[in-house]
Amino acid sequence: MADAPLHVVELARLSDTGRVRDHNEDRAYAHDELVAVADGMGGAAAGEVAAQLAIRAIRQLTGPIDRASLRAALESANTAIRNTAESDPTKAGMGTTMTAVAVDDGTAQIVHVGDSRAYLWRDGRLRQLTDDHSVVGEMVRRGTITPEEALHHPHRNVITRALGADPAVEVDTSVEELRDGDVLLLCSDGLYTEVDEPEIAAALAGAASINVAARTLVDRANAAGGSDNVTVVLARIGYGPQVGADRPDPSGTTQEHPILEAPREAAAPAIGARVLEPVGGSRRRLSRTGLLVGAAVLVILLIVGGAWWAVLRSFTIQSSGGTVWVDQGIKLGPIDLTAPWQDTLVPTTAVQNGSSARTLGSVGGEGATVRSAVSLVWTDGMPQIPTLAAAGSTKTGG
Ligand code: MN
């Protein structure tokens, strides 16, 4: 290789909520010669807290950065995430992926946990530098399924390693010698599950700059469905001046938060969001003359609306076909008003194996209710089938 030092000469970073999720639990970092992507998971806002803690550990590194210091940062993030989760029950079970690359003297120092990815784009071709720590990633490596089958596998969201999952985290490390013109791509699964590798390579080859490439990749993920948060970090390697503090970074990458967010269509209203709010107390305002009719109408509305609300807002955990399902609806004696509603993709076996399964998988769909249902399963190891009803659903008119 040439003696002149290779540097990161251009950086781009873009994170987007996507078209389905209601908030972004991905976090990214790109500054000087250090890049990272974290894809958080957990109920409420916990996923983004976990991802943020991981990014913070990376960001606090100073001096020469190598695999050892990166690994130590991930291990301290693992501890920080677990401590935070322990002290705040609303964050129990939170976790995050982390893929980070430091470029040092023309060498990429890579650390990795989870199913986010680092790729090397060289001479128009894309090569994955990291192994996915996921159920399907391991099946692909064993040759049980093809990478194409992995993209549609029902357990494609189930990861086998995460920061925050266990007291000790196993961190993959590797090195890669870089060349002039190489581009490092770090991404969350929201990119590669929507955009296949030839298309990613084509977007990089056809872009006027890596900022344009980042925009194109995120747009394509959203055009393909945008089913998940999508995050892309790009670093171009060359002999030019290093990206640094001397000039403003055009991508604004010194901030921790996503800097560009695509305009997002309003999230689809949750099932049941349009039903009547409970109206307890309003009947006292009815006049005596209107009492008879008004009370009758109100009681009917309460019974019908309340029952409808209760059916729609009640969720039940079931094991079906090897994974944990959330069913919607209730059972009224012999009347079964439930229907399969959402596959959590959490394997039943993982749940029954105890607490290490807590951060396996991420849950899409109607946020809080499902997450709390699933966290109950995770917490209790499914000793029984809990029925969850959203607040306000107790007025069933009975
Ligand atoms: Mn994701």
mmCIF file of C-alpha atoms and ligand atoms in Angstrom:
data_model
loop_
_atom_site.group_PDB
_atom_site.id
_atom_site.type_symbol
_atom_site.label_atom_id
_atom_site.label_comp_id
_atom_site.label_asym_id
_atom_site.label_seq_id
_atom_site.Cartn_x
_atom_site.Cartn_y
_atom_site.Cartn_z
ATOM 1 C CA MET A 1 0.000 0.000 0.000
ATOM 2 C CA ALA A 2 1.039 3.581 -0.454
ATOM 3 C CA ASP A 3 2.890 5.273 2.365
ATOM 4 C CA ALA A 4 0.721 8.395 2.392
ATOM 5 C CA PRO A 5 -1.888 8.098 5.128
ATOM 6 C CA LEU A 6 -5.414 7.167 4.186
ATOM 7 C CA HIS A 7 -8.168 9.036 5.975
ATOM 8 C CA VAL A 8 -11.887 9.410 6.141
ATOM 9 C CA VAL A 9 -12.281 12.281 3.702
ATOM 10 C CA GLU A 10 -16.064 12.505 3.589
ATOM 11 C CA LEU A 11 -18.848 11.550 5.997
ATOM 12 C CA ALA A 12 -22.603 11.287 5.633
ATOM 13 C CA ARG A 13 -25.242 10.261 8.102
ATOM 14 C CA LEU A 14 -28.999 9.950 7.752
ATOM 15 C CA SER A 15 -31.627 8.415 10.007
ATOM 16 C CA ASP A 16 -35.336 8.206 9.343
ATOM 17 C CA THR A 17 -38.335 6.886 11.249
ATOM 18 C CA GLY A 18 -39.654 5.068 8.202
ATOM 19 C CA ARG A 19 -43.277 4.802 7.187
ATOM 20 C CA VAL A 20 -44.675 2.455 9.804
ATOM 21 C CA ARG A 21 -43.058 3.083 13.191
ATOM 22 C CA ASP A 22 -44.156 6.085 15.221
ATOM 23 C CA HIS A 23 -40.713 6.991 16.504
ATOM 24 C CA ASN A 24 -37.086 6.416 15.704
ATOM 25 C CA GLU A 25 -35.111 4.110 17.992
ATOM 26 C CA ASP A 26 -32.039 4.124 15.761
ATOM 27 C CA ARG A 27 -29.085 6.337 16.634
ATOM 28 C CA ALA A 28 -25.989 7.090 14.600
ATOM 29 C CA TYR A 29 -22.645 8.772 15.046
ATOM 30 C CA ALA A 30 -20.157 10.002 12.473
ATOM 31 C CA HIS A 31 -17.312 12.258 13.461
ATOM 32 C CA ASP A 32 -13.675 12.458 12.391
ATOM 33 C CA GLU A 33 -12.711 8.857 11.758
ATOM 34 C CA LEU A 34 -15.286 7.145 13.954
ATOM 35 C CA VAL A 35 -18.693 5.949 12.766
ATOM 36 C CA ALA A 36 -21.391 3.951 14.536
ATOM 37 C CA VAL A 37 -24.980 2.771 14.232
ATOM 38 C CA ALA A 38 -27.195 1.585 17.113
ATOM 39 C CA ASP A 39 -30.678 0.116 16.709
ATOM 40 C CA GLY A 40 -32.483 0.174 20.033
ATOM 41 C CA MET A 41 -35.349 -1.988 21.206
ATOM 42 C CA GLY A 42 -37.642 -1.967 24.196
ATOM 43 C CA GLY A 43 -40.993 -0.619 25.337
ATOM 44 C CA ALA A 44 -42.002 3.022 25.441
ATOM 45 C CA ALA A 45 -38.929 5.196 24.809
ATOM 46 C CA ALA A 46 -36.507 2.581 26.165
ATOM 47 C CA GLY A 47 -35.062 1.540 22.818
ATOM 48 C CA GLU A 48 -33.802 4.968 21.988
ATOM 49 C CA VAL A 49 -32.376 5.354 25.495
ATOM 50 C CA ALA A 50 -30.382 2.147 25.054
ATOM 51 C CA ALA A 51 -29.166 3.216 21.613
ATOM 52 C CA GLN A 52 -28.226 6.635 22.956
ATOM 53 C CA LEU A 53 -26.233 5.111 25.822
ATOM 54 C CA ALA A 54 -24.308 2.998 23.329
ATOM 55 C CA ILE A 55 -23.534 5.993 21.127
ATOM 56 C CA ARG A 56 -22.462 7.998 24.166
ATOM 57 C CA ALA A 57 -19.925 5.353 25.147
ATOM 58 C CA ILE A 58 -18.427 5.503 21.655
ATOM 59 C CA ARG A 59 -18.470 9.286 21.544
ATOM 60 C CA GLN A 60 -16.577 9.593 24.818
ATOM 61 C CA LEU A 61 -13.549 7.753 23.426
ATOM 62 C CA THR A 62 -10.468 9.920 23.143
ATOM 63 C CA GLY A 63 -6.988 9.425 21.757
ATOM 64 C CA PRO A 64 -6.095 6.640 19.378
ATOM 65 C CA ILE A 65 -9.024 4.286 18.949
ATOM 66 C CA ASP A 66 -8.530 0.615 18.244
ATOM 67 C CA ARG A 67 -10.526 -2.571 18.608
ATOM 68 C CA ALA A 68 -9.619 -2.916 22.269
ATOM 69 C CA SER A 69 -10.857 0.544 23.231
ATOM 70 C CA LEU A 70 -13.962 0.115 21.082
ATOM 71 C CA ARG A 71 -14.700 -3.225 22.700
ATOM 72 C CA ALA A 72 -14.253 -1.670 26.155
ATOM 73 C CA ALA A 73 -16.694 1.099 25.176
ATOM 74 C CA LEU A 74 -19.306 -1.465 24.142
ATOM 75 C CA GLU A 75 -18.818 -3.377 27.381
ATOM 76 C CA SER A 76 -19.259 -0.229 29.444
ATOM 77 C CA ALA A 77 -22.369 0.625 27.395
ATOM 78 C CA ASN A 78 -23.696 -2.855 28.148
ATOM 79 C CA THR A 79 -23.301 -2.170 31.861
ATOM 80 C CA ALA A 80 -24.769 1.330 31.617
ATOM 81 C CA ILE A 81 -27.837 0.031 29.783
ATOM 82 C CA ARG A 82 -28.390 -2.725 32.337
ATOM 83 C CA ASN A 83 -27.959 -0.325 35.268
ATOM 84 C CA THR A 84 -30.432 2.134 33.759
ATOM 85 C CA ALA A 85 -32.923 -0.645 33.069
ATOM 86 C CA GLU A 86 -32.581 -1.921 36.623
ATOM 87 C CA SER A 87 -33.245 1.469 38.179
ATOM 88 C CA ASP A 88 -36.224 2.265 35.945
ATOM 89 C CA PRO A 89 -38.891 -0.419 35.506
ATOM 90 C CA THR A 90 -40.243 1.296 32.384
ATOM 91 C CA LYS A 91 -36.927 0.497 30.734
ATOM 92 C CA ALA A 92 -36.715 -3.143 31.767
ATOM 93 C CA GLY A 93 -35.515 -5.346 28.962
ATOM 94 C CA MET A 94 -34.219 -2.553 26.778
ATOM 95 C CA GLY A 95 -31.259 -3.231 24.537
ATOM 96 C CA THR A 96 -29.530 -2.142 21.381
ATOM 97 C CA THR A 97 -27.365 -3.288 18.544
ATOM 98 C CA MET A 98 -24.065 -1.522 17.969
ATOM 99 C CA THR A 99 -21.811 -1.565 14.949
ATOM 100 C CA ALA A 100 -18.852 0.807 15.107
ATOM 101 C CA VAL A 101 -15.829 1.361 12.905
ATOM 102 C CA ALA A 102 -12.776 3.490 13.668
ATOM 103 C CA VAL A 103 -10.407 4.258 10.822
ATOM 104 C CA ASP A 104 -6.835 4.355 12.044
ATOM 105 C CA ASP A 105 -3.912 4.750 9.679
ATOM 106 C CA GLY A 106 -5.868 3.319 6.768
ATOM 107 C CA THR A 107 -7.161 0.349 8.725
ATOM 108 C CA ALA A 108 -10.796 -0.162 9.671
ATOM 109 C CA GLN A 109 -11.155 -1.333 13.280
ATOM 110 C CA ILE A 110 -14.557 -2.953 13.554
ATOM 111 C CA VAL A 111 -16.657 -3.906 16.582
ATOM 112 C CA HIS A 112 -20.115 -5.330 16.354
ATOM 113 C CA VAL A 113 -23.055 -6.736 18.347
ATOM 114 C CA GLY A 114 -26.481 -7.450 16.874
ATOM 115 C CA ASP A 115 -27.926 -7.257 13.388
ATOM 116 C CA SER A 116 -26.898 -3.821 12.198
ATOM 117 C CA ARG A 117 -24.231 -4.127 9.509
ATOM 118 C CA ALA A 118 -20.960 -2.735 8.229
ATOM 119 C CA TYR A 119 -20.259 -3.077 4.521
ATOM 120 C CA LEU A 120 -17.224 -2.230 2.432
ATOM 121 C CA TRP A 121 -17.986 -0.813 -0.999
ATOM 122 C CA ARG A 122 -14.965 -1.228 -3.266
ATOM 123 C CA ASP A 123 -14.717 -1.165 -7.048
ATOM 124 C CA GLY A 124 -18.488 -1.105 -7.374
ATOM 125 C CA ARG A 125 -18.999 -4.156 -5.195
ATOM 126 C CA LEU A 126 -20.450 -4.464 -1.743
ATOM 127 C CA ARG A 127 -19.017 -6.841 0.861
ATOM 128 C CA GLN A 128 -20.498 -7.360 4.306
ATOM 129 C CA LEU A 129 -17.860 -7.000 7.035
ATOM 130 C CA THR A 130 -20.016 -8.136 9.963
ATOM 131 C CA ASP A 131 -21.984 -11.284 10.784
ATOM 132 C CA ASP A 132 -25.590 -10.713 11.780
ATOM 133 C CA HIS A 133 -26.192 -11.872 15.343
ATOM 134 C CA SER A 134 -29.697 -12.960 14.541
ATOM 135 C CA VAL A 135 -31.612 -16.197 14.287
ATOM 136 C CA VAL A 136 -31.749 -15.947 10.505
ATOM 137 C CA GLY A 137 -28.126 -14.780 10.275
ATOM 138 C CA GLU A 138 -27.004 -17.962 11.981
ATOM 139 C CA MET A 139 -29.280 -20.058 9.775
ATOM 140 C CA VAL A 140 -27.743 -18.429 6.682
ATOM 141 C CA ARG A 141 -24.215 -19.107 7.948
ATOM 142 C CA ARG A 142 -25.130 -22.749 8.551
ATOM 143 C CA GLY A 143 -26.617 -22.967 5.066
ATOM 144 C CA THR A 144 -30.076 -23.800 6.425
ATOM 145 C CA ILE A 145 -31.685 -20.952 4.503
ATOM 146 C CA THR A 146 -30.546 -18.569 1.774
ATOM 147 C CA PRO A 147 -29.999 -14.848 2.358
ATOM 148 C CA GLU A 148 -33.095 -14.228 0.227
ATOM 149 C CA GLU A 149 -35.182 -16.542 2.406
ATOM 150 C CA ALA A 150 -33.833 -14.745 5.475
ATOM 151 C CA LEU A 151 -35.396 -11.496 4.277
ATOM 152 C CA HIS A 152 -38.887 -12.989 4.529
ATOM 153 C CA HIS A 153 -38.373 -15.375 7.423
ATOM 154 C CA PRO A 154 -40.867 -14.896 10.283
ATOM 155 C CA HIS A 155 -38.004 -14.679 12.789
ATOM 156 C CA ARG A 156 -35.983 -12.167 10.825
ATOM 157 C CA ASN A 157 -36.344 -9.596 13.632
ATOM 158 C CA VAL A 158 -35.080 -11.861 16.382
ATOM 159 C CA ILE A 159 -31.530 -11.052 17.367
ATOM 160 C CA THR A 160 -29.291 -13.296 19.407
ATOM 161 C CA ARG A 161 -26.963 -10.686 20.867
ATOM 162 C CA ALA A 162 -27.599 -7.151 22.076
ATOM 163 C CA LEU A 163 -26.039 -4.624 24.404
ATOM 164 C CA GLY A 164 -28.067 -4.761 27.605
ATOM 165 C CA ALA A 165 -29.258 -8.334 27.206
ATOM 166 C CA ASP A 166 -26.838 -10.118 29.509
ATOM 167 C CA PRO A 167 -24.277 -9.160 32.183
ATOM 168 C CA ALA A 168 -21.445 -10.110 29.827
ATOM 169 C CA VAL A 169 -21.621 -9.218 26.160
ATOM 170 C CA GLU A 170 -19.675 -11.001 23.455
ATOM 171 C CA VAL A 171 -18.304 -8.401 21.026
ATOM 172 C CA ASP A 172 -17.142 -9.363 17.535
ATOM 173 C CA THR A 173 -13.996 -7.533 16.410
ATOM 174 C CA SER A 174 -12.177 -7.503 13.094
ATOM 175 C CA VAL A 175 -9.871 -5.375 10.966
ATOM 176 C CA GLU A 176 -9.952 -4.459 7.313
ATOM 177 C CA GLU A 177 -7.195 -2.801 5.296
ATOM 178 C CA LEU A 178 -8.647 0.112 3.372
ATOM 179 C CA ARG A 179 -7.824 1.544 -0.046
ATOM 180 C CA ASP A 180 -8.247 4.865 -1.744
ATOM 181 C CA GLY A 181 -11.852 5.217 -2.921
ATOM 182 C CA ASP A 182 -13.321 2.694 -0.498
ATOM 183 C CA VAL A 183 -16.637 3.572 1.113
ATOM 184 C CA LEU A 184 -17.673 2.173 4.489
ATOM 185 C CA LEU A 185 -21.416 1.756 4.898
ATOM 186 C CA LEU A 186 -22.970 1.178 8.311
ATOM 187 C CA CYS A 187 -26.710 0.606 8.443
ATOM 188 C CA SER A 188 -29.547 -0.667 10.587
ATOM 189 C CA ASP A 189 -31.668 -3.590 9.412
ATOM 190 C CA GLY A 190 -34.261 -1.089 8.200
ATOM 191 C CA LEU A 191 -32.053 -0.608 5.143
ATOM 192 C CA TYR A 192 -31.046 -4.097 4.113
ATOM 193 C CA THR A 193 -34.427 -5.703 4.759
ATOM 194 C CA GLU A 194 -35.977 -3.263 2.281
ATOM 195 C CA VAL A 195 -33.192 -2.655 -0.246
ATOM 196 C CA ASP A 196 -31.194 -5.592 -1.585
ATOM 197 C CA GLU A 197 -27.429 -5.492 -1.891
ATOM 198 C CA PRO A 198 -27.188 -5.015 -5.669
ATOM 199 C CA GLU A 199 -29.497 -2.039 -5.308
ATOM 200 C CA ILE A 200 -27.410 -0.633 -2.448
ATOM 201 C CA ALA A 201 -24.255 -1.022 -4.540
ATOM 202 C CA ALA A 202 -25.941 0.664 -7.493
ATOM 203 C CA ALA A 203 -27.043 3.593 -5.349
ATOM 204 C CA LEU A 204 -23.467 4.085 -4.158
ATOM 205 C CA ALA A 205 -22.051 3.779 -7.664
ATOM 206 C CA GLY A 206 -24.501 6.260 -9.116
ATOM 207 C CA ALA A 207 -24.324 8.971 -6.476
ATOM 208 C CA ALA A 208 -22.601 12.321 -6.962
ATOM 209 C CA SER A 209 -21.547 12.334 -3.291
ATOM 210 C CA ILE A 210 -22.009 10.109 -0.289
ATOM 211 C CA ASN A 211 -24.542 12.594 1.075
ATOM 212 C CA VAL A 212 -26.614 12.001 -2.044
ATOM 213 C CA ALA A 213 -26.075 8.260 -1.681
ATOM 214 C CA ALA A 214 -27.323 8.327 1.920
ATOM 215 C CA ARG A 215 -30.458 10.187 0.842
ATOM 216 C CA THR A 216 -31.042 7.750 -2.014
ATOM 217 C CA LEU A 217 -30.681 4.706 0.231
ATOM 218 C CA VAL A 218 -33.108 6.013 2.842
ATOM 219 C CA ASP A 219 -35.588 7.051 0.152
ATOM 220 C CA ARG A 220 -35.435 3.578 -1.404
ATOM 221 C CA ALA A 221 -36.009 1.880 1.933
ATOM 222 C CA ASN A 222 -39.078 4.047 2.447
ATOM 223 C CA ALA A 223 -40.279 3.487 -1.108
ATOM 224 C CA ALA A 224 -40.002 -0.252 -0.517
ATOM 225 C CA GLY A 225 -42.285 -0.007 2.502
ATOM 226 C CA GLY A 226 -40.219 1.672 5.201
ATOM 227 C CA SER A 227 -41.339 -0.961 7.690
ATOM 228 C CA ASP A 228 -38.612 -0.066 10.184
ATOM 229 C CA ASN A 229 -36.436 2.855 11.240
ATOM 230 C CA VAL A 230 -33.686 3.187 8.670
ATOM 231 C CA THR A 231 -30.222 4.559 9.380
ATOM 232 C CA VAL A 232 -27.264 4.932 7.047
ATOM 233 C CA VAL A 233 -23.740 6.152 7.808
ATOM 234 C CA LEU A 234 -21.202 6.470 4.987
ATOM 235 C CA ALA A 235 -17.475 7.184 5.207
ATOM 236 C CA ARG A 236 -15.373 7.673 2.088
ATOM 237 C CA ILE A 237 -11.688 6.805 2.328
ATOM 238 C CA GLY A 238 -8.995 8.652 0.427
ATOM 239 C CA TYR A 239 -5.696 10.540 0.479
ATOM 240 C CA GLY A 240 -7.265 13.988 0.777
ATOM 241 C CA PRO A 241 -7.541 16.041 3.971
ATOM 242 C CA GLN A 242 -9.165 14.229 6.835
ATOM 243 C CA VAL A 243 -12.655 15.247 7.816
ATOM 244 C CA GLY A 244 -12.000 17.298 10.891
ATOM 245 C CA ALA A 245 -12.645 20.246 13.086
ATOM 246 C CA ASP A 246 -10.965 22.760 10.785
ATOM 247 C CA ARG A 247 -13.953 23.044 8.536
ATOM 248 C CA PRO A 248 -17.638 22.712 9.220
ATOM 249 C CA ASP A 249 -18.861 19.230 8.602
ATOM 250 C CA PRO A 250 -21.438 19.542 5.818
ATOM 251 C CA SER A 251 -23.458 16.636 7.141
ATOM 252 C CA GLY A 252 -23.722 18.167 10.603
ATOM 253 C CA THR A 253 -22.447 14.956 12.071
ATOM 254 C CA THR A 254 -21.268 16.407 15.333
ATOM 255 C CA GLN A 255 -24.802 16.126 16.622
ATOM 256 C CA GLU A 256 -25.985 12.925 18.125
ATOM 257 C CA HIS A 257 -29.528 13.145 16.925
ATOM 258 C CA PRO A 258 -30.724 12.430 13.454
ATOM 259 C CA ILE A 259 -30.225 15.587 11.483
ATOM 260 C CA LEU A 260 -32.454 14.932 8.559
ATOM 261 C CA GLU A 261 -35.853 13.406 8.801
ATOM 262 C CA ALA A 262 -37.925 12.713 5.751
ATOM 263 C CA PRO A 263 -41.403 14.187 5.952
ATOM 264 C CA ARG A 264 -43.492 11.445 7.382
ATOM 265 C CA GLU A 265 -47.085 10.689 6.610
ATOM 266 C CA ALA A 266 -49.345 10.763 9.615
ATOM 267 C CA ALA A 267 -49.264 7.421 11.349
ATOM 268 C CA ALA A 268 -52.322 5.312 10.749
ATOM 269 C CA PRO A 269 -54.702 5.673 13.660
ATOM 270 C CA ALA A 270 -54.527 2.755 16.011
ATOM 271 C CA ILE A 271 -57.307 0.241 15.884
ATOM 272 C CA GLY A 272 -59.978 1.364 18.302
ATOM 273 C CA ALA A 273 -58.645 4.905 18.533
ATOM 274 C CA ARG A 274 -61.877 6.272 17.159
ATOM 275 C CA VAL A 275 -64.218 4.611 19.613
ATOM 276 C CA LEU A 276 -66.027 6.521 22.312
ATOM 277 C CA GLU A 277 -64.106 7.852 25.231
ATOM 278 C CA PRO A 278 -65.547 6.776 28.570
ATOM 279 C CA VAL A 279 -68.017 9.460 29.656
ATOM 280 C CA GLY A 280 -68.445 8.737 33.361
ATOM 281 C CA GLY A 281 -70.125 11.650 35.206
ATOM 282 C CA SER A 282 -71.802 13.343 32.267
ATOM 283 C CA ARG A 283 -75.218 11.927 32.969
ATOM 284 C CA ARG A 284 -75.662 14.143 36.047
ATOM 285 C CA ARG A 285 -76.111 17.138 33.743
ATOM 286 C CA LEU A 286 -79.238 15.784 32.052
ATOM 287 C CA SER A 287 -82.470 17.629 32.814
ATOM 288 C CA ARG A 288 -85.339 15.805 34.478
ATOM 289 C CA THR A 289 -87.567 16.011 31.420
ATOM 290 C CA GLY A 290 -84.905 14.561 29.189
ATOM 291 C CA LEU A 291 -83.810 12.032 31.732
ATOM 292 C CA LEU A 292 -85.799 9.103 30.470
ATOM 293 C CA VAL A 293 -84.760 9.368 26.803
ATOM 294 C CA GLY A 294 -81.319 10.710 27.534
ATOM 295 C CA ALA A 295 -80.474 8.066 30.064
ATOM 296 C CA ALA A 296 -81.708 5.321 27.783
ATOM 297 C CA VAL A 297 -79.636 6.607 24.874
ATOM 298 C CA LEU A 298 -76.628 7.110 27.082
ATOM 299 C CA VAL A 299 -76.870 3.661 28.612
ATOM 300 C CA ILE A 300 -77.132 2.102 25.169
ATOM 301 C CA LEU A 301 -74.175 4.127 23.952
ATOM 302 C CA LEU A 302 -72.193 3.167 27.010
ATOM 303 C CA ILE A 303 -72.996 -0.502 26.632
ATOM 304 C CA VAL A 304 -72.351 -0.637 22.894
ATOM 305 C CA GLY A 305 -69.419 1.736 22.892
ATOM 306 C CA GLY A 306 -67.903 0.295 26.035
ATOM 307 C CA ALA A 307 -68.235 -3.260 24.823
ATOM 308 C CA TRP A 308 -66.808 -2.318 21.444
ATOM 309 C CA TRP A 309 -63.957 -0.493 23.139
ATOM 310 C CA ALA A 310 -63.261 -3.401 25.462
ATOM 311 C CA VAL A 311 -63.171 -5.871 22.581
ATOM 312 C CA LEU A 312 -60.853 -3.731 20.497
ATOM 313 C CA ARG A 313 -58.547 -2.697 23.295
ATOM 314 C CA SER A 314 -58.098 -6.067 24.915
ATOM 315 C CA PHE A 315 -55.120 -8.141 23.999
ATOM 316 C CA THR A 316 -54.161 -11.640 24.954
ATOM 317 C CA ILE A 317 -50.865 -13.461 24.729
ATOM 318 C CA GLN A 318 -50.950 -16.829 23.013
ATOM 319 C CA SER A 319 -48.367 -19.285 21.851
ATOM 320 C CA SER A 320 -49.076 -20.268 18.284
ATOM 321 C CA GLY A 321 -46.916 -21.969 15.698
ATOM 322 C CA GLY A 322 -43.809 -21.668 17.837
ATOM 323 C CA THR A 323 -43.955 -17.923 18.424
ATOM 324 C CA VAL A 324 -45.706 -15.639 20.843
ATOM 325 C CA TRP A 325 -48.823 -14.056 19.346
ATOM 326 C CA VAL A 326 -50.904 -11.190 20.550
ATOM 327 C CA ASP A 327 -54.586 -11.812 19.963
ATOM 328 C CA GLN A 328 -57.058 -8.947 19.933
ATOM 329 C CA GLY A 329 -60.441 -9.154 21.632
ATOM 330 C CA ILE A 330 -62.020 -10.841 24.626
ATOM 331 C CA LYS A 331 -63.793 -14.038 25.503
ATOM 332 C CA LEU A 332 -67.282 -13.660 27.024
ATOM 333 C CA GLY A 333 -67.991 -17.099 28.404
ATOM 334 C CA PRO A 334 -68.644 -19.270 25.379
ATOM 335 C CA ILE A 335 -68.475 -16.302 23.012
ATOM 336 C CA ASP A 336 -64.979 -15.964 21.580
ATOM 337 C CA LEU A 337 -64.394 -12.454 20.221
ATOM 338 C CA THR A 338 -60.651 -12.839 19.753
ATOM 339 C CA ALA A 339 -58.687 -12.891 16.566
ATOM 340 C CA PRO A 340 -54.979 -13.315 15.900
ATOM 341 C CA TRP A 341 -53.625 -9.806 15.656
ATOM 342 C CA GLN A 342 -49.843 -9.563 15.764
ATOM 343 C CA ASP A 343 -46.999 -12.071 15.699
ATOM 344 C CA THR A 344 -44.355 -10.733 18.112
ATOM 345 C CA LEU A 345 -41.835 -13.022 16.348
ATOM 346 C CA VAL A 346 -40.516 -13.951 19.779
ATOM 347 C CA PRO A 347 -40.020 -17.707 19.774
ATOM 348 C CA THR A 348 -41.976 -19.487 22.514
ATOM 349 C CA THR A 349 -38.848 -21.417 23.390
ATOM 350 C CA ALA A 350 -36.870 -18.215 23.876
ATOM 351 C CA VAL A 351 -39.482 -16.879 26.264
ATOM 352 C CA GLN A 352 -39.559 -20.060 28.266
ATOM 353 C CA ASN A 353 -35.798 -20.087 28.529
ATOM 354 C CA GLY A 354 -35.870 -17.204 30.944
ATOM 355 C CA SER A 355 -34.687 -13.680 31.292
ATOM 356 C CA SER A 356 -32.017 -13.694 28.605
ATOM 357 C CA ALA A 357 -34.832 -13.690 26.082
ATOM 358 C CA ARG A 358 -36.028 -10.304 27.214
ATOM 359 C CA THR A 359 -34.539 -8.263 24.453
ATOM 360 C CA LEU A 360 -34.970 -10.805 21.725
ATOM 361 C CA GLY A 361 -36.997 -9.382 18.909
ATOM 362 C CA SER A 362 -38.653 -6.111 18.301
ATOM 363 C CA VAL A 363 -42.332 -5.532 18.067
ATOM 364 C CA GLY A 364 -44.072 -3.623 15.359
ATOM 365 C CA GLY A 365 -47.600 -2.372 15.210
ATOM 366 C CA GLU A 366 -49.588 -0.665 17.858
ATOM 367 C CA GLY A 367 -46.830 0.397 20.223
ATOM 368 C CA ALA A 368 -47.492 0.597 23.896
ATOM 369 C CA THR A 369 -50.154 -2.020 24.387
ATOM 370 C CA VAL A 370 -48.346 -4.709 22.509
ATOM 371 C CA ARG A 371 -45.037 -3.814 24.049
ATOM 372 C CA SER A 372 -46.425 -3.954 27.530
ATOM 373 C CA ALA A 373 -48.083 -7.261 26.725
ATOM 374 C CA VAL A 374 -44.837 -8.648 25.433
ATOM 375 C CA SER A 375 -42.829 -7.249 28.322
ATOM 376 C CA LEU A 376 -45.178 -9.055 30.686
ATOM 377 C CA VAL A 377 -44.357 -12.245 28.869
ATOM 378 C CA TRP A 378 -40.677 -11.464 28.980
ATOM 379 C CA THR A 379 -40.788 -10.543 32.631
ATOM 380 C CA ASP A 380 -42.830 -13.446 33.838
ATOM 381 C CA GLY A 381 -41.670 -16.132 31.499
ATOM 382 C CA MET A 382 -45.292 -16.726 30.580
ATOM 383 C CA PRO A 383 -46.540 -18.416 33.760
ATOM 384 C CA GLN A 384 -50.064 -17.646 32.641
ATOM 385 C CA ILE A 385 -51.844 -15.906 29.859
ATOM 386 C CA PRO A 386 -52.247 -12.258 30.894
ATOM 387 C CA THR A 387 -55.097 -10.274 29.437
ATOM 388 C CA LEU A 388 -54.275 -6.606 29.025
ATOM 389 C CA ALA A 389 -56.862 -3.911 28.638
ATOM 390 C CA ALA A 390 -55.962 -0.322 27.933
ATOM 391 C CA ALA A 391 -56.785 2.330 30.513
ATOM 392 C CA GLY A 392 -60.399 3.365 30.397
ATOM 393 C CA SER A 393 -61.649 0.093 29.032
ATOM 394 C CA THR A 394 -63.192 -1.058 32.269
ATOM 395 C CA LYS A 395 -66.586 0.496 31.539
ATOM 396 C CA THR A 396 -68.185 -2.335 29.677
ATOM 397 C CA GLY A 397 -71.671 -1.271 30.653
ATOM 398 C CA GLY A 398 -72.128 -4.351 32.785
HETATM 399 MN MN MN B 1 -34.277 -1.996 13.110
#
